mmCIF file of C-alpha atoms in Angstrom:
data_model
loop_
_atom_site.group_PDB
_atom_site.id
_atom_site.type_symbol
_atom_site.label_atom_id
_atom_site.label_comp_id
_atom_site.label_asym_id
_atom_site.label_seq_id
_atom_site.Cartn_x
_atom_site.Cartn_y
_atom_site.Cartn_z
ATOM 1 C CA UNK A 1 35.721 -19.396 49.605
ATOM 2 C CA UNK A 2 36.940 -16.014 48.909
ATOM 3 C CA UNK A 3 36.395 -16.322 45.432
ATOM 4 C CA UNK A 4 32.940 -17.628 46.002
ATOM 5 C CA UNK A 5 32.352 -14.709 48.339
ATOM 6 C CA UNK A 6 33.452 -12.210 45.865
ATOM 7 C CA UNK A 7 31.338 -13.913 42.906
ATOM 8 C CA UNK A 8 28.362 -13.369 45.299
ATOM 9 C CA UNK A 9 28.765 -10.061 46.194
ATOM 10 C CA UNK A 10 29.310 -8.990 42.445
ATOM 11 C CA UNK A 11 25.990 -11.183 41.579
ATOM 12 C CA UNK A 12 24.259 -9.144 44.330
ATOM 13 C CA UNK A 13 25.529 -5.729 42.946
ATOM 14 C CA UNK A 14 24.230 -6.436 39.638
ATOM 15 C CA UNK A 15 20.996 -7.270 40.737
ATOM 16 C CA UNK A 16 20.683 -4.593 42.833
ATOM 17 C CA UNK A 17 21.740 -2.399 39.657
ATOM 18 C CA UNK A 18 18.889 -3.988 37.534
ATOM 19 C CA UNK A 19 16.305 -3.843 40.020
ATOM 20 C CA UNK A 20 17.237 -0.156 40.449
ATOM 21 C CA UNK A 21 17.173 0.490 36.706
ATOM 22 C CA UNK A 22 13.953 -1.520 36.315
ATOM 23 C CA UNK A 23 12.215 0.755 39.154
ATOM 24 C CA UNK A 24 13.465 3.934 37.341
ATOM 25 C CA UNK A 25 11.851 2.417 33.846
ATOM 26 C CA UNK A 26 8.462 1.753 35.730
ATOM 27 C CA UNK A 27 8.665 5.075 37.195
ATOM 28 C CA UNK A 28 9.234 7.028 34.021
ATOM 29 C CA UNK A 29 6.896 4.813 32.090
ATOM 30 C CA UNK A 30 4.262 5.839 34.558
ATOM 31 C CA UNK A 31 4.897 9.608 35.132
ATOM 32 C CA UNK A 32 2.594 11.821 33.483
ATOM 33 C CA UNK A 33 5.813 14.215 33.183
ATOM 34 C CA UNK A 34 7.433 12.005 30.850
ATOM 35 C CA UNK A 35 7.414 13.004 27.364
ATOM 36 C CA UNK A 36 5.721 10.511 24.932
ATOM 37 C CA UNK A 37 7.097 9.124 21.617
ATOM 38 C CA UNK A 38 4.592 8.089 19.331
ATOM 39 C CA UNK A 39 5.635 5.739 16.510
ATOM 40 C CA UNK A 40 2.833 6.556 14.073
ATOM 41 C CA UNK A 41 2.008 3.778 11.325
ATOM 42 C CA UNK A 42 -0.224 6.076 9.035
ATOM 43 C CA UNK A 43 2.199 5.641 6.276
ATOM 44 C CA UNK A 44 1.923 1.815 6.447
ATOM 45 C CA UNK A 45 0.078 0.963 3.456
ATOM 46 C CA UNK A 46 2.525 3.017 1.340
ATOM 47 C CA UNK A 47 5.761 0.819 2.010
ATOM 48 C CA UNK A 48 6.695 -2.197 0.408
ATOM 49 C CA UNK A 49 7.081 -5.490 2.204
ATOM 50 C CA UNK A 50 10.622 -4.897 2.641
ATOM 51 C CA UNK A 51 9.906 -1.122 4.115
ATOM 52 C CA UNK A 52 7.564 -2.544 6.523
ATOM 53 C CA UNK A 53 9.872 -5.103 7.794
ATOM 54 C CA UNK A 54 12.670 -2.460 8.236
ATOM 55 C CA UNK A 55 10.204 -0.116 10.006
ATOM 56 C CA UNK A 56 9.291 -2.898 12.357
ATOM 57 C CA UNK A 57 13.121 -3.565 12.905
ATOM 58 C CA UNK A 58 13.902 0.064 13.626
ATOM 59 C CA UNK A 59 10.973 0.289 15.811
ATOM 60 C CA UNK A 60 12.475 -2.555 17.796
ATOM 61 C CA UNK A 61 15.822 -0.949 17.989
ATOM 62 C CA UNK A 62 14.087 2.259 18.965
ATOM 63 C CA UNK A 63 12.833 0.598 21.939
ATOM 64 C CA UNK A 64 15.960 -0.803 22.919
ATOM 65 C CA UNK A 65 17.609 2.377 22.937
ATOM 66 C CA UNK A 66 14.618 3.943 25.249
ATOM 67 C CA UNK A 67 15.138 1.053 27.614
ATOM 68 C CA UNK A 68 18.706 1.895 28.018
ATOM 69 C CA UNK A 69 18.003 5.370 28.387
ATOM 70 C CA UNK A 70 15.616 4.058 31.268
ATOM 71 C CA UNK A 71 12.347 5.081 29.355
ATOM 72 C CA UNK A 72 13.021 8.820 29.514
ATOM 73 C CA UNK A 73 10.384 8.935 26.812
ATOM 74 C CA UNK A 74 7.127 6.804 26.975
ATOM 75 C CA UNK A 75 6.775 4.917 23.635
ATOM 76 C CA UNK A 76 3.215 4.623 22.005
ATOM 77 C CA UNK A 77 2.463 2.869 18.668
ATOM 78 C CA UNK A 78 -0.699 4.542 16.835
ATOM 79 C CA UNK A 79 -2.557 3.501 13.683
ATOM 80 C CA UNK A 80 -1.779 -0.090 14.777
ATOM 81 C CA UNK A 81 -3.426 -2.800 12.788
ATOM 82 C CA UNK A 82 -3.695 -6.134 14.723
ATOM 83 C CA UNK A 83 -4.591 -7.713 11.364
ATOM 84 C CA UNK A 84 -1.590 -7.118 9.663
ATOM 85 C CA UNK A 85 0.622 -9.915 10.277
ATOM 86 C CA UNK A 86 4.039 -7.960 10.240
ATOM 87 C CA UNK A 87 2.262 -5.463 12.791
ATOM 88 C CA UNK A 88 1.061 -8.188 14.999
ATOM 89 C CA UNK A 89 4.717 -9.705 15.249
ATOM 90 C CA UNK A 90 5.520 -6.193 16.417
ATOM 91 C CA UNK A 91 2.871 -6.527 19.295
ATOM 92 C CA UNK A 92 4.624 -9.902 20.128
ATOM 93 C CA UNK A 93 8.123 -9.041 20.211
ATOM 94 C CA UNK A 94 9.793 -10.302 23.329
ATOM 95 C CA UNK A 95 11.880 -7.160 24.030
ATOM 96 C CA UNK A 96 8.425 -5.756 25.087
ATOM 97 C CA UNK A 97 7.820 -8.385 28.047
ATOM 98 C CA UNK A 98 8.424 -5.915 30.874
ATOM 99 C CA UNK A 99 7.882 -2.497 29.330
ATOM 100 C CA UNK A 100 5.282 -2.687 26.768
ATOM 101 C CA UNK A 101 4.404 0.358 24.881
ATOM 102 C CA UNK A 102 0.871 1.389 24.462
ATOM 103 C CA UNK A 103 -0.664 0.305 21.038
ATOM 104 C CA UNK A 104 -3.564 2.196 19.594
ATOM 105 C CA UNK A 105 -5.573 1.618 16.498
ATOM 106 C CA UNK A 106 -6.443 5.086 16.107
ATOM 107 C CA UNK A 107 -4.413 7.994 14.648
ATOM 108 C CA UNK A 108 -2.129 9.645 17.094
ATOM 109 C CA UNK A 109 -4.333 13.020 16.977
ATOM 110 C CA UNK A 110 -7.320 11.023 17.807
ATOM 111 C CA UNK A 111 -5.541 9.419 20.982
ATOM 112 C CA UNK A 112 -3.754 12.556 22.309
ATOM 113 C CA UNK A 113 -6.499 15.139 22.020
ATOM 114 C CA UNK A 114 -5.542 17.114 25.099
ATOM 115 C CA UNK A 115 -2.030 16.962 24.899
ATOM 116 C CA UNK A 116 0.524 19.226 22.566
ATOM 117 C CA UNK A 117 1.808 16.963 19.724
ATOM 118 C CA UNK A 118 4.674 18.002 17.469
ATOM 119 C CA UNK A 119 5.218 15.964 14.283
ATOM 120 C CA UNK A 120 8.908 15.252 13.424
ATOM 121 C CA UNK A 121 9.683 16.161 10.110
ATOM 122 C CA UNK A 122 13.089 17.063 8.033
ATOM 123 C CA UNK A 123 11.123 19.306 6.005
ATOM 124 C CA UNK A 124 9.792 21.566 8.844
ATOM 125 C CA UNK A 125 11.003 24.956 9.176
ATOM 126 C CA UNK A 126 10.469 24.842 12.987
ATOM 127 C CA UNK A 127 13.681 23.636 15.012
ATOM 128 C CA UNK A 128 13.190 21.407 18.045
ATOM 129 C CA UNK A 129 15.210 22.863 20.476
ATOM 130 C CA UNK A 130 14.017 21.092 23.394
ATOM 131 C CA UNK A 131 11.833 18.328 24.685
ATOM 132 C CA UNK A 132 8.978 19.499 27.200
ATOM 133 C CA UNK A 133 7.374 17.245 29.766
ATOM 134 C CA UNK A 134 3.727 16.413 29.064
ATOM 135 C CA UNK A 135 4.053 16.835 25.319
ATOM 136 C CA UNK A 136 3.788 14.192 22.614
ATOM 137 C CA UNK A 137 6.635 13.710 19.748
ATOM 138 C CA UNK A 138 5.520 11.962 16.708
ATOM 139 C CA UNK A 139 7.610 10.010 14.475
ATOM 140 C CA UNK A 140 6.324 9.061 11.108
ATOM 141 C CA UNK A 141 7.369 5.247 11.222
ATOM 142 C CA UNK A 142 7.757 4.424 7.691
ATOM 143 C CA UNK A 143 10.793 3.763 5.329
ATOM 144 C CA UNK A 144 10.563 5.379 2.030
ATOM 145 C CA UNK A 145 14.349 5.895 1.132
ATOM 146 C CA UNK A 146 13.271 9.664 0.321
ATOM 147 C CA UNK A 147 10.680 8.713 -2.159
ATOM 148 C CA UNK A 148 7.953 10.505 -0.384
ATOM 149 C CA UNK A 149 9.603 13.846 0.193
ATOM 150 C CA UNK A 150 7.458 16.144 2.408
ATOM 151 C CA UNK A 151 5.045 13.475 3.030
ATOM 152 C CA UNK A 152 5.178 13.950 6.850
ATOM 153 C CA UNK A 153 5.176 17.583 6.646
ATOM 154 C CA UNK A 154 2.303 17.631 4.786
ATOM 155 C CA UNK A 155 0.534 15.066 6.576
ATOM 156 C CA UNK A 156 0.714 16.963 9.791
ATOM 157 C CA UNK A 157 -0.270 20.067 8.288
ATOM 158 C CA UNK A 158 -3.456 18.385 7.053
ATOM 159 C CA UNK A 159 -4.014 17.562 10.571
ATOM 160 C CA UNK A 160 -3.041 21.077 11.838
ATOM 161 C CA UNK A 161 -0.357 19.492 13.641
ATOM 162 C CA UNK A 162 2.761 21.660 14.773
ATOM 163 C CA UNK A 163 6.176 20.243 12.889
ATOM 164 C CA UNK A 164 9.470 20.471 13.920
ATOM 165 C CA UNK A 165 12.853 19.240 12.935
ATOM 166 C CA UNK A 166 16.039 18.129 14.891
ATOM 167 C CA UNK A 167 18.760 20.840 14.815
ATOM 168 C CA UNK A 168 20.943 18.842 12.506
ATOM 169 C CA UNK A 169 22.394 21.614 10.453
ATOM 170 C CA UNK A 170 22.410 24.043 13.546
ATOM 171 C CA UNK A 171 24.602 21.537 15.670
ATOM 172 C CA UNK A 172 26.540 19.474 12.693
ATOM 173 C CA UNK A 173 29.295 21.485 10.860
ATOM 174 C CA UNK A 174 29.385 21.360 7.269
ATOM 175 C CA UNK A 175 26.260 19.242 6.806
ATOM 176 C CA UNK A 176 26.025 20.867 3.370
ATOM 177 C CA UNK A 177 23.812 18.932 0.946
ATOM 178 C CA UNK A 178 23.783 15.628 2.979
ATOM 179 C CA UNK A 179 20.625 14.246 3.443
ATOM 180 C CA UNK A 180 18.904 15.456 6.774
ATOM 181 C CA UNK A 181 16.346 12.424 6.932
ATOM 182 C CA UNK A 182 17.261 10.243 9.637
ATOM 183 C CA UNK A 183 16.110 6.671 10.377
ATOM 184 C CA UNK A 184 13.180 5.898 13.170
ATOM 185 C CA UNK A 185 15.792 4.451 15.373
ATOM 186 C CA UNK A 186 18.284 7.314 14.890
ATOM 187 C CA UNK A 187 15.805 9.919 15.615
ATOM 188 C CA UNK A 188 15.133 8.005 18.948
ATOM 189 C CA UNK A 189 18.520 7.911 19.770
ATOM 190 C CA UNK A 190 18.628 11.865 19.276
ATOM 191 C CA UNK A 191 15.437 12.407 21.300
ATOM 192 C CA UNK A 192 16.615 10.072 24.194
#
């Protein structure tokens, strides 16, 4: 009887913690103050099928990281094409069941016209020092294995969107000539 009572207490404690976490996620997802992270699929057609599958997997990993951080960034996916089989698989991802990101067919700068957007690019001269509420942070959601050097910086500049890079060389000693381009989910981990 004592073991049964103790097991019931543990179960109730876990349920209460899960409910509190879900409530915080819902609050953050609905708050106008929560910064927005945009996974922009504008480069979709430049990738191989393997790159597209990797991009989808990395967005899923990113969403898991955001959920663990109680959705301290509101996820949005732009330049979404429902006709594309792989992109449709992303929308049908079971991990989105309780907290689905917003999906938009339009490019990010057409969706967020009234909100400041910063396109994250390893090639930017600007350093992102802090996240601001009511701002958008755009991740070019594509896998290119550095074959398109400077593509995100050029793309954002062509749209007259501010760019910034993560402060890798400022925070990691002896970074030297190591690659400063991160995967989609690693950028999300750094932001969250």
